[in-house]
Coordinates of C-alpha atoms in Angstrom, one line a residue:
M2 CA 0.0 0.0 0.0
P3 CA 1.2 3.6 -0.6
A4 CA 2.8 5.3 2.3
A5 CA 1.1 8.3 4.0
R6 CA 3.4 10.8 2.4
E7 CA 2.6 9.4 -1.0
L8 CA -1.1 9.6 -0.4
I9 CA -0.8 13.1 1.0
A10 CA 1.2 14.1 -2.1
E11 CA -1.5 12.6 -4.3
Y12 CA -4.2 14.5 -2.6
Q13 CA -2.3 17.8 -2.8
A14 CA -1.7 17.3 -6.5
T15 CA -5.2 16.0 -7.5
G16 CA -7.6 17.0 -4.7
T17 CA -8.7 13.4 -4.2
L18 CA -7.5 9.8 -3.7
K19 CA -7.9 7.2 -6.4
A20 CA -8.1 4.4 -3.8
L21 CA -11.4 5.6 -2.4
P22 CA -14.2 3.1 -3.2
L23 CA -17.5 3.9 -5.0
G24 CA -20.6 1.8 -4.5
H25 CA -22.1 -0.1 -1.6
F26 CA -20.2 -3.1 -0.2
I27 CA -22.8 -6.0 -0.4
D28 CA -22.3 -9.7 -0.7
G29 CA -18.6 -9.6 -0.7
R30 CA -18.1 -6.9 -3.4
F31 CA -18.6 -3.3 -4.3
T32 CA -22.0 -3.1 -6.0
Q33 CA -23.9 -0.6 -8.2
P34 CA -26.8 1.1 -6.4
S35 CA -30.4 0.6 -7.3
H36 CA -30.5 4.2 -8.4
N37 CA -27.3 5.7 -9.9
R38 CA -27.0 8.7 -7.6
T39 CA -23.9 10.0 -5.7
M40 CA -23.1 12.5 -3.0
E41 CA -20.1 14.7 -2.3
S42 CA -17.8 14.1 0.6
F43 CA -16.1 17.2 2.0
D44 CA -12.6 17.8 3.4
P45 CA -13.3 20.0 6.5
G46 CA -9.8 21.3 6.5
R47 CA -10.5 23.0 3.2
G48 CA -14.2 23.2 3.3
E49 CA -14.3 21.7 -0.2
A50 CA -15.5 18.4 -1.7
F51 CA -12.8 15.9 -2.4
A52 CA -14.7 12.7 -3.5
R53 CA -18.1 11.3 -4.4
F54 CA -19.9 8.3 -2.9
T55 CA -23.1 6.4 -3.5
A56 CA -26.4 7.7 -2.3
G57 CA -28.3 4.6 -1.3
T58 CA -32.0 3.9 -1.1
A59 CA -34.3 1.5 0.9
E60 CA -33.9 -1.0 -2.0
D61 CA -30.2 -1.1 -1.4
V62 CA -30.8 -1.5 2.4
D63 CA -33.1 -4.4 1.7
Q64 CA -30.6 -6.1 -0.5
A65 CA -27.9 -5.7 2.1
V66 CA -30.1 -7.0 4.9
Q67 CA -31.2 -10.1 2.9
S68 CA -27.6 -10.8 2.0
S69 CA -26.7 -10.7 5.7
R70 CA -29.7 -12.8 6.7
I71 CA -28.7 -15.6 4.3
A72 CA -25.0 -15.4 5.4
F73 CA -26.1 -15.6 9.0
E74 CA -28.3 -18.7 8.6
T75 CA -26.1 -20.6 6.1
V76 CA -22.5 -19.7 7.0
W77 CA -21.6 -17.5 9.9
R78 CA -23.8 -18.6 12.8
D79 CA -22.6 -22.2 12.7
M80 CA -19.0 -21.6 11.8
A81 CA -16.6 -23.0 14.4
P82 CA -15.7 -20.2 16.9
A83 CA -12.0 -20.9 16.4
E84 CA -12.4 -20.3 12.7
R85 CA -14.2 -17.0 13.3
S86 CA -11.3 -16.1 15.6
R87 CA -8.7 -16.7 12.9
I88 CA -10.6 -14.5 10.4
L89 CA -10.9 -11.6 12.9
L90 CA -7.2 -11.9 13.8
K91 CA -6.2 -11.8 10.2
A92 CA -8.4 -8.7 9.8
S93 CA -6.5 -7.0 12.6
R94 CA -3.3 -7.6 10.8
L95 CA -4.7 -6.3 7.5
I96 CA -6.0 -3.2 9.1
L97 CA -2.5 -2.4 10.3
E98 CA -1.1 -3.2 6.8
N99 CA -3.6 -0.6 5.4
L100 CA -3.0 1.9 8.2
D101 CA -1.8 4.8 6.0
L102 CA -4.7 4.6 3.5
L103 CA -7.3 4.3 6.3
A104 CA -5.7 7.1 8.4
V105 CA -5.4 9.6 5.4
A106 CA -8.9 8.8 4.3
E107 CA -10.2 9.3 7.8
T108 CA -8.4 12.6 8.1
L109 CA -9.8 13.9 4.8
D110 CA -13.3 12.7 5.6
S111 CA -13.6 13.8 9.3
G112 CA -11.0 16.6 9.5
K113 CA -9.1 15.2 12.5
A114 CA -5.3 15.4 12.8
L115 CA -3.5 12.6 11.0
Q116 CA -1.8 11.4 14.2
E117 CA -5.3 11.0 15.8
A118 CA -6.6 9.1 12.8
E119 CA -3.6 6.8 13.0
G120 CA -4.4 6.1 16.6
D121 CA -8.0 5.4 15.7
V122 CA -6.8 2.9 13.0
R123 CA -4.5 1.1 15.5
G124 CA -7.4 1.1 18.0
A125 CA -9.6 -0.6 15.3
A126 CA -7.0 -3.2 14.7
R127 CA -6.8 -3.8 18.5
A128 CA -10.6 -4.2 18.7
F129 CA -10.5 -7.1 16.2
E130 CA -7.5 -8.6 17.9
Y131 CA -9.3 -8.4 21.3
Y132 CA -12.6 -10.0 20.1
A133 CA -10.7 -12.6 18.0
G134 CA -9.5 -13.9 21.4
A135 CA -13.1 -14.0 22.7
C136 CA -14.8 -16.0 20.0
D137 CA -14.1 -19.4 21.5
K138 CA -14.5 -18.3 25.1
L139 CA -18.1 -17.3 25.0
Q140 CA -19.4 -20.0 27.4
G141 CA -22.5 -20.4 29.4
D142 CA -23.2 -21.5 33.0
S143 CA -24.5 -24.7 34.6
F144 CA -27.1 -24.8 37.4
P145 CA -27.1 -27.1 40.4
L146 CA -30.6 -28.5 40.1
G147 CA -30.0 -31.8 41.9
P148 CA -29.0 -35.4 40.9
N149 CA -31.9 -35.9 38.6
Y150 CA -31.5 -32.8 36.4
V151 CA -29.0 -31.0 34.3
G152 CA -29.3 -27.3 33.6
Y153 CA -27.1 -24.9 31.6
T154 CA -27.1 -21.8 29.4
V155 CA -25.8 -21.2 26.0
H156 CA -25.1 -17.8 24.4
E157 CA -26.5 -17.6 20.9
P158 CA -25.9 -14.8 18.3
V159 CA -28.9 -12.4 18.0
G160 CA -28.8 -12.5 14.2
V161 CA -28.6 -9.6 11.7
T162 CA -27.3 -6.4 13.4
A163 CA -27.6 -2.8 12.1
Q164 CA -24.7 -0.5 12.9
I165 CA -25.3 3.2 12.6
I166 CA -21.9 4.9 12.6
P167 CA -21.3 8.6 13.5
W168 CA -19.0 11.0 11.8
N169 CA -16.7 11.9 14.6
F170 CA -15.0 8.5 15.0
P171 CA -15.9 6.5 11.9
I172 CA -13.5 3.7 11.9
S173 CA -13.3 3.5 15.7
T174 CA -17.0 3.2 16.2
A175 CA -17.3 0.8 13.3
A176 CA -14.7 -1.5 14.7
R177 CA -16.1 -1.5 18.3
G178 CA -19.4 -2.6 16.8
F179 CA -18.4 -4.9 14.0
A180 CA -15.8 -6.9 16.0
P181 CA -18.0 -8.1 18.9
A182 CA -21.0 -8.7 16.6
L183 CA -18.9 -10.9 14.3
A184 CA -17.2 -12.6 17.3
A185 CA -20.6 -13.6 18.7
G186 CA -21.6 -15.1 15.3
C187 CA -23.8 -12.2 14.1
T188 CA -23.8 -10.6 10.7
V189 CA -23.5 -6.8 10.1
V190 CA -25.2 -4.2 7.9
A191 CA -23.6 -0.9 8.5
K192 CA -24.7 2.6 7.6
P193 CA -21.8 5.2 8.0
A194 CA -22.6 8.9 8.4
E195 CA -23.1 10.7 5.2
Q196 CA -20.2 13.0 6.1
T197 CA -17.7 10.1 6.6
P198 CA -18.5 7.1 4.4
F199 CA -15.1 5.8 3.3
T200 CA -13.4 4.0 6.1
A201 CA -16.4 1.8 6.8
L202 CA -16.4 0.7 3.1
L203 CA -12.6 0.1 3.2
L204 CA -13.0 -1.9 6.5
A205 CA -15.7 -4.1 5.0
K206 CA -13.4 -4.9 2.0
I207 CA -10.5 -5.7 4.4
L208 CA -12.7 -8.1 6.4
H209 CA -13.7 -9.9 3.2
D210 CA -10.0 -10.1 2.2
A211 CA -9.3 -11.6 5.7
G212 CA -11.7 -14.5 4.8
L213 CA -15.1 -13.2 6.0
P214 CA -17.7 -14.9 3.9
A215 CA -19.8 -12.8 1.5
G216 CA -22.7 -11.2 3.1
V217 CA -21.5 -11.3 6.7
C218 CA -20.5 -7.6 6.7
N219 CA -22.4 -5.3 4.3
V220 CA -22.1 -1.5 4.1
V221 CA -24.7 0.9 2.6
T222 CA -24.0 4.6 2.2
G223 CA -26.3 7.5 1.9
T224 CA -28.4 9.9 4.0
G225 CA -30.1 9.1 7.3
V226 CA -33.5 9.5 5.8
E227 CA -33.0 7.3 2.7
T228 CA -30.7 4.6 4.2
G229 CA -30.5 4.9 8.0
A230 CA -34.2 5.0 8.6
P231 CA -35.1 2.1 6.4
L232 CA -32.3 0.1 8.0
T233 CA -33.4 0.7 11.6
A234 CA -37.0 0.0 10.7
H235 CA -36.3 -3.2 8.7
P236 CA -38.3 -6.2 9.9
D237 CA -35.4 -8.6 9.3
V238 CA -32.9 -6.7 11.5
D239 CA -32.5 -8.3 15.0
H240 CA -30.4 -5.7 16.8
I241 CA -29.5 -2.0 16.3
T242 CA -26.3 -0.3 17.6
F243 CA -26.7 3.4 17.3
T244 CA -24.3 6.2 18.1
G245 CA -25.5 9.8 17.6
S246 CA -27.7 12.5 18.9
V247 CA -30.5 12.2 21.5
Q248 CA -33.1 13.3 18.9
T249 CA -32.1 10.7 16.3
G250 CA -31.7 8.1 19.1
K251 CA -35.4 8.6 20.0
A252 CA -36.4 8.0 16.4
V253 CA -34.3 4.9 16.3
M254 CA -36.0 3.6 19.5
K255 CA -39.4 4.3 18.1
A256 CA -38.6 2.5 14.8
A257 CA -37.2 -0.5 16.8
A258 CA -40.3 -0.7 19.0
D259 CA -42.5 -1.5 16.0
E260 CA -40.5 -4.7 15.4
I261 CA -39.4 -5.3 19.0
T262 CA -35.8 -4.9 17.9
R263 CA -33.0 -4.9 20.5
V264 CA -31.2 -1.6 20.8
V265 CA -27.9 -0.3 22.2
L266 CA -27.8 3.5 22.2
E267 CA -24.8 5.8 22.8
L268 CA -26.2 9.4 22.6
G269 CA -23.5 11.7 23.7
G270 CA -22.7 13.6 26.9
K271 CA -21.7 16.7 28.8
S272 CA -19.0 15.1 30.8
P273 CA -17.5 16.7 33.9
V274 CA -13.8 16.7 34.8
V275 CA -13.7 17.2 38.5
V276 CA -10.4 18.8 39.6
L277 CA -9.8 19.1 43.4
G278 CA -7.4 21.3 45.2
D279 CA -5.1 18.4 46.1
C280 CA -4.6 17.2 42.5
D281 CA -1.3 16.8 40.7
R282 CA -1.5 20.2 38.9
E283 CA 0.5 19.2 35.8
Q284 CA -1.3 16.0 35.4
A285 CA -4.7 17.7 35.7
L286 CA -3.8 20.5 33.3
S287 CA -2.6 18.1 30.6
G288 CA -5.7 15.9 31.1
V289 CA -8.2 18.8 30.9
L290 CA -6.6 20.1 27.8
G291 CA -6.7 16.8 26.0
A292 CA -10.1 16.0 27.2
I293 CA -11.7 18.9 25.4
Y294 CA -9.5 19.7 22.4
E295 CA -8.8 16.3 21.0
N296 CA -10.7 15.9 17.7
A297 CA -11.7 19.6 18.1
G298 CA -14.0 18.6 21.0
Q299 CA -16.1 16.4 18.7
I300 CA -16.2 13.4 21.1
C301 CA -19.2 12.1 22.9
S302 CA -17.1 11.6 26.0
A303 CA -15.2 14.9 25.7
G304 CA -14.5 16.5 29.1
S305 CA -16.5 19.6 28.2
R306 CA -17.1 20.7 31.8
L307 CA -14.3 21.6 34.1
V308 CA -15.6 21.4 37.6
I309 CA -12.8 22.9 39.7
E310 CA -12.4 23.5 43.4
K311 CA -12.5 27.3 44.3
S312 CA -9.1 27.1 46.1
I313 CA -7.2 26.6 42.8
H314 CA -9.6 28.0 40.3
A315 CA -8.0 31.3 39.4
D316 CA -4.4 30.0 38.9
F317 CA -5.5 26.8 37.2
V318 CA -7.7 28.5 34.6
A319 CA -5.0 31.2 34.0
E320 CA -2.5 28.5 33.1
L321 CA -5.1 26.6 31.1
V322 CA -5.8 29.8 29.1
K323 CA -2.1 30.3 28.4
R324 CA -1.8 26.7 27.1
T325 CA -5.0 26.9 25.1
K326 CA -3.8 30.1 23.3
A327 CA -0.6 28.3 22.3
L328 CA -2.5 25.5 20.4
K329 CA -2.1 25.6 16.6
L330 CA -5.0 25.2 14.2
G331 CA -4.5 23.6 10.9
H332 CA -5.5 21.0 8.3
G333 CA -5.5 17.5 9.7
L334 CA -2.8 16.3 7.3
G335 CA -0.4 18.8 8.8
N336 CA -0.9 17.2 12.3
P337 CA -2.1 20.4 14.0
D338 CA -2.9 20.7 17.7
V339 CA -6.5 21.3 16.8
G340 CA -8.2 20.5 13.5
P341 CA -11.4 21.7 12.0
V342 CA -15.0 20.8 12.9
N343 CA -16.7 18.5 10.5
S344 CA -19.1 20.7 8.5
A345 CA -20.2 24.3 7.9
E346 CA -23.5 23.4 9.6
H347 CA -21.8 22.1 12.7
L348 CA -19.5 25.1 12.8
A349 CA -22.5 27.4 12.9
K350 CA -24.0 25.4 15.7
V351 CA -20.8 25.6 17.8
A352 CA -20.5 29.3 17.2
G353 CA -24.1 29.8 18.1
F354 CA -23.6 28.4 21.6
V355 CA -20.8 30.8 22.4
D356 CA -22.4 33.8 20.7
R357 CA -25.5 33.3 22.8
A358 CA -23.4 32.9 26.0
R359 CA -21.5 36.1 25.2
A360 CA -24.8 37.9 24.7
R361 CA -25.8 36.7 28.2
G362 CA -22.7 38.2 29.7
A363 CA -20.6 35.1 29.9
D364 CA -16.8 35.4 30.6
V365 CA -15.2 34.1 27.4
V366 CA -11.6 34.1 28.6
T367 CA -10.0 32.8 25.4
G368 CA -11.2 31.9 21.9
G369 CA -14.8 32.4 21.0
A370 CA -14.6 33.0 17.3
I371 CA -14.8 31.2 13.9
A372 CA -11.3 30.8 12.3
A373 CA -9.6 29.3 9.3
D374 CA -6.5 27.2 8.4
P375 CA -3.6 29.8 8.7
E376 CA -1.9 28.3 5.6
S377 CA -4.9 28.3 3.2
S378 CA -7.4 30.6 4.9
K379 CA -9.9 27.8 4.2
G380 CA -11.8 25.3 6.2
W381 CA -14.3 25.0 9.1
F382 CA -12.4 26.0 12.2
Y383 CA -13.4 27.3 15.6
Q384 CA -10.9 28.8 18.1
P385 CA -10.2 26.7 21.2
T386 CA -12.4 28.4 23.7
I387 CA -12.8 28.6 27.5
V388 CA -15.9 30.2 29.2
D389 CA -15.2 30.8 32.9
S390 CA -17.5 30.6 36.0
V391 CA -20.6 29.3 34.3
A392 CA -23.8 28.8 36.3
A393 CA -25.1 25.3 36.7
G394 CA -28.3 25.9 34.9
D395 CA -26.8 27.7 31.9
E396 CA -27.1 26.3 28.4
L397 CA -23.3 25.9 28.2
A398 CA -23.3 23.7 31.3
Q399 CA -26.3 21.6 30.2
E400 CA -26.2 21.1 26.4
E401 CA -23.7 19.2 24.3
I402 CA -21.8 21.7 22.2
F403 CA -19.6 19.0 20.5
G404 CA -16.8 21.4 19.7
P405 CA -13.6 22.9 21.2
V406 CA -15.5 24.8 23.9
L407 CA -14.7 24.2 27.6
T408 CA -17.2 25.3 30.2
V409 CA -15.7 26.1 33.7
Q410 CA -17.8 25.6 36.8
V411 CA -16.5 26.6 40.3
A412 CA -17.1 24.3 43.3
D413 CA -16.8 25.2 46.9
D414 CA -15.5 21.7 47.9
A415 CA -15.7 18.1 46.9
D416 CA -19.4 17.7 47.9
H417 CA -20.3 20.8 45.8
A418 CA -18.2 19.4 42.9
L419 CA -20.2 16.1 43.1
A420 CA -23.5 18.0 43.0
L421 CA -22.4 20.1 40.0
A422 CA -21.1 16.9 38.2
N423 CA -24.5 15.2 38.5
D424 CA -26.5 18.3 37.7
C425 CA -26.9 17.4 34.0
Q426 CA -29.2 15.4 31.8
Y427 CA -26.3 13.4 30.5
G428 CA -24.3 10.6 32.2
L429 CA -21.7 9.2 29.8
V430 CA -18.3 9.6 31.5
A431 CA -16.6 11.7 34.1
G432 CA -13.0 12.5 35.2
V433 CA -11.6 13.0 38.7
Y434 CA -8.2 14.5 39.5
T435 CA -7.1 14.3 43.1
S436 CA -4.2 12.8 45.1
N437 CA -6.6 11.4 47.7
F438 CA -7.6 8.0 46.4
A439 CA -10.3 7.4 49.0
K440 CA -12.0 10.7 47.8
A441 CA -11.4 9.7 44.2
H442 CA -13.2 6.4 44.6
Q443 CA -16.0 7.9 46.7
L444 CA -16.6 10.4 43.8
A445 CA -16.4 7.5 41.3
R446 CA -19.2 5.7 43.1
K447 CA -21.5 8.7 43.4
I448 CA -21.1 10.4 40.0
D449 CA -23.9 9.2 37.8
A450 CA -22.0 8.1 34.6
G451 CA -21.2 4.9 32.8
Q452 CA -17.4 5.3 33.1
I453 CA -15.2 7.2 35.4
Y454 CA -11.5 8.2 34.7
I455 CA -9.3 8.8 37.7
N456 CA -6.1 10.9 37.1
E457 CA -6.1 10.2 33.4
Y458 CA -8.8 11.2 31.0
F459 CA -9.6 8.6 28.3
A460 CA -7.9 5.9 30.4
G461 CA -8.5 2.3 29.4
G462 CA -9.2 0.8 26.0
I463 CA -11.2 -1.8 24.2
E464 CA -11.1 -4.0 27.3
V465 CA -13.2 -1.4 29.3
P466 CA -17.0 -1.4 28.9
F467 CA -18.3 1.9 27.6
G468 CA -21.8 3.4 27.6
G469 CA -24.0 5.9 29.3
N470 CA -26.7 6.6 31.8
K471 CA -29.6 9.1 31.7
K472 CA -29.9 10.7 28.3
S473 CA -26.5 9.4 27.3
G474 CA -28.3 6.1 26.4
F475 CA -28.1 2.6 27.6
G476 CA -26.3 -0.7 26.8
R477 CA -22.6 -1.2 26.8
E478 CA -20.0 -1.5 24.1
K479 CA -16.3 -2.7 24.4
G480 CA -15.1 -5.3 26.8
L481 CA -16.9 -8.6 27.4
E482 CA -20.0 -6.6 28.2
G483 CA -20.0 -5.4 24.6
L484 CA -19.8 -9.0 23.4
K485 CA -22.9 -9.9 25.4
S486 CA -24.9 -7.1 23.6
Y487 CA -24.8 -9.3 20.6
C488 CA -25.9 -12.5 22.3
K489 CA -29.2 -14.0 23.5
T490 CA -29.1 -16.4 26.4
K491 CA -30.9 -19.6 26.2
S492 CA -31.6 -21.7 29.4
I493 CA -31.9 -25.5 29.1
A494 CA -33.1 -27.8 31.9
A495 CA -33.5 -31.5 31.5
R496 CA -34.7 -34.4 33.7
I497 CA -32.1 -37.2 33.5
G498 CA -33.2 -39.3 36.5

């Protein structure tokens, strides 16, 4: 495969990449759509279209679902777990062999810095490696029913799974859904976001090259209305994994209810980073900075609320402002500190939050304006922003901005910090920085979130279950809990006396 520098040179010379696929991936190959329509995909770093992809329809979705249904019933469900494991392990190796193409495509599609995209690709490979090791270890329990009975459980694959993939972490989210579903013996029909279609298509081809039978993993591209909605409402889909907004998640739940389809929802967050006065200051500063500005803040689990103890508030925020001002904006291929946001529409949304806050008299201590790539004067950029001393009920403290905007809330003490942390409709993750481990674990127990990071934001990996409480959704991905999401448990009891 071409190296990253060759792919970057190709893009700079031609404005596109010839290796990007066109068409859906159905039944083991790239296929022509039912209607020959395409859409543009945009490079957020330039604000310009760089490629076209297929705009699918409900007919394409139906073809993909039926292909996966046949593959599930005739090939994949009954394949020996050890053989499934070998295929997933080979897929992990092939992902790494294709790292440069996948990372450059991800950067062009999403806007994120190339080094972040490379990390996402490595994480995707690790996801397949992890679940490859779980295929032949998915075992049930036995029940002590007495000498005249035998009782046990088996974990069976749920069937055809729909995977709705967001635009902020396309290959990461695809991998964390595909890998456990395939490990459990399920088949996959994926619909990537219309802003970021390419790495899901490339991943499906890599899986097929690794030995995945035709139809086991299909990908259909297009809009949410024309492909996403028909997929989530399809009567032959047995499970839906959705990552996205609360509003769209509600629509997915309603569609799933009509067919009594199982659902895992990850709907975003407004995650607090609690920094207490006894923290390791350098550790906390570095953690807070990365928690909000990685991927330009476009992370469901971003640490978008700094809840800081009053005793260190002024000095800590002053240093945070200094470091934030030093961050460099730029096109993702140049590995900036902060890249663009994903679209012009999203840029306007992020700017709207800060503009309204400023009109209310908010203290915007740094940033707070639309920007551009300093080299090209193009792209959809927003300055890394900090808004200080925000009230608990303010829109900035309650709503998900999904951009490089940090809201600061001041707490009198640890108990007040806990109250502020929980005073939100979301409950995805939270961070805690303190040198008092008893206090850290007390806060970890009492903060209402699906995952707590202590003294390192984004700690953990594919091994650690991930998912939210409250309006952040329900169900868990990653870890062995994520594998169970794609299983149905059957109990068997027999009289043998």
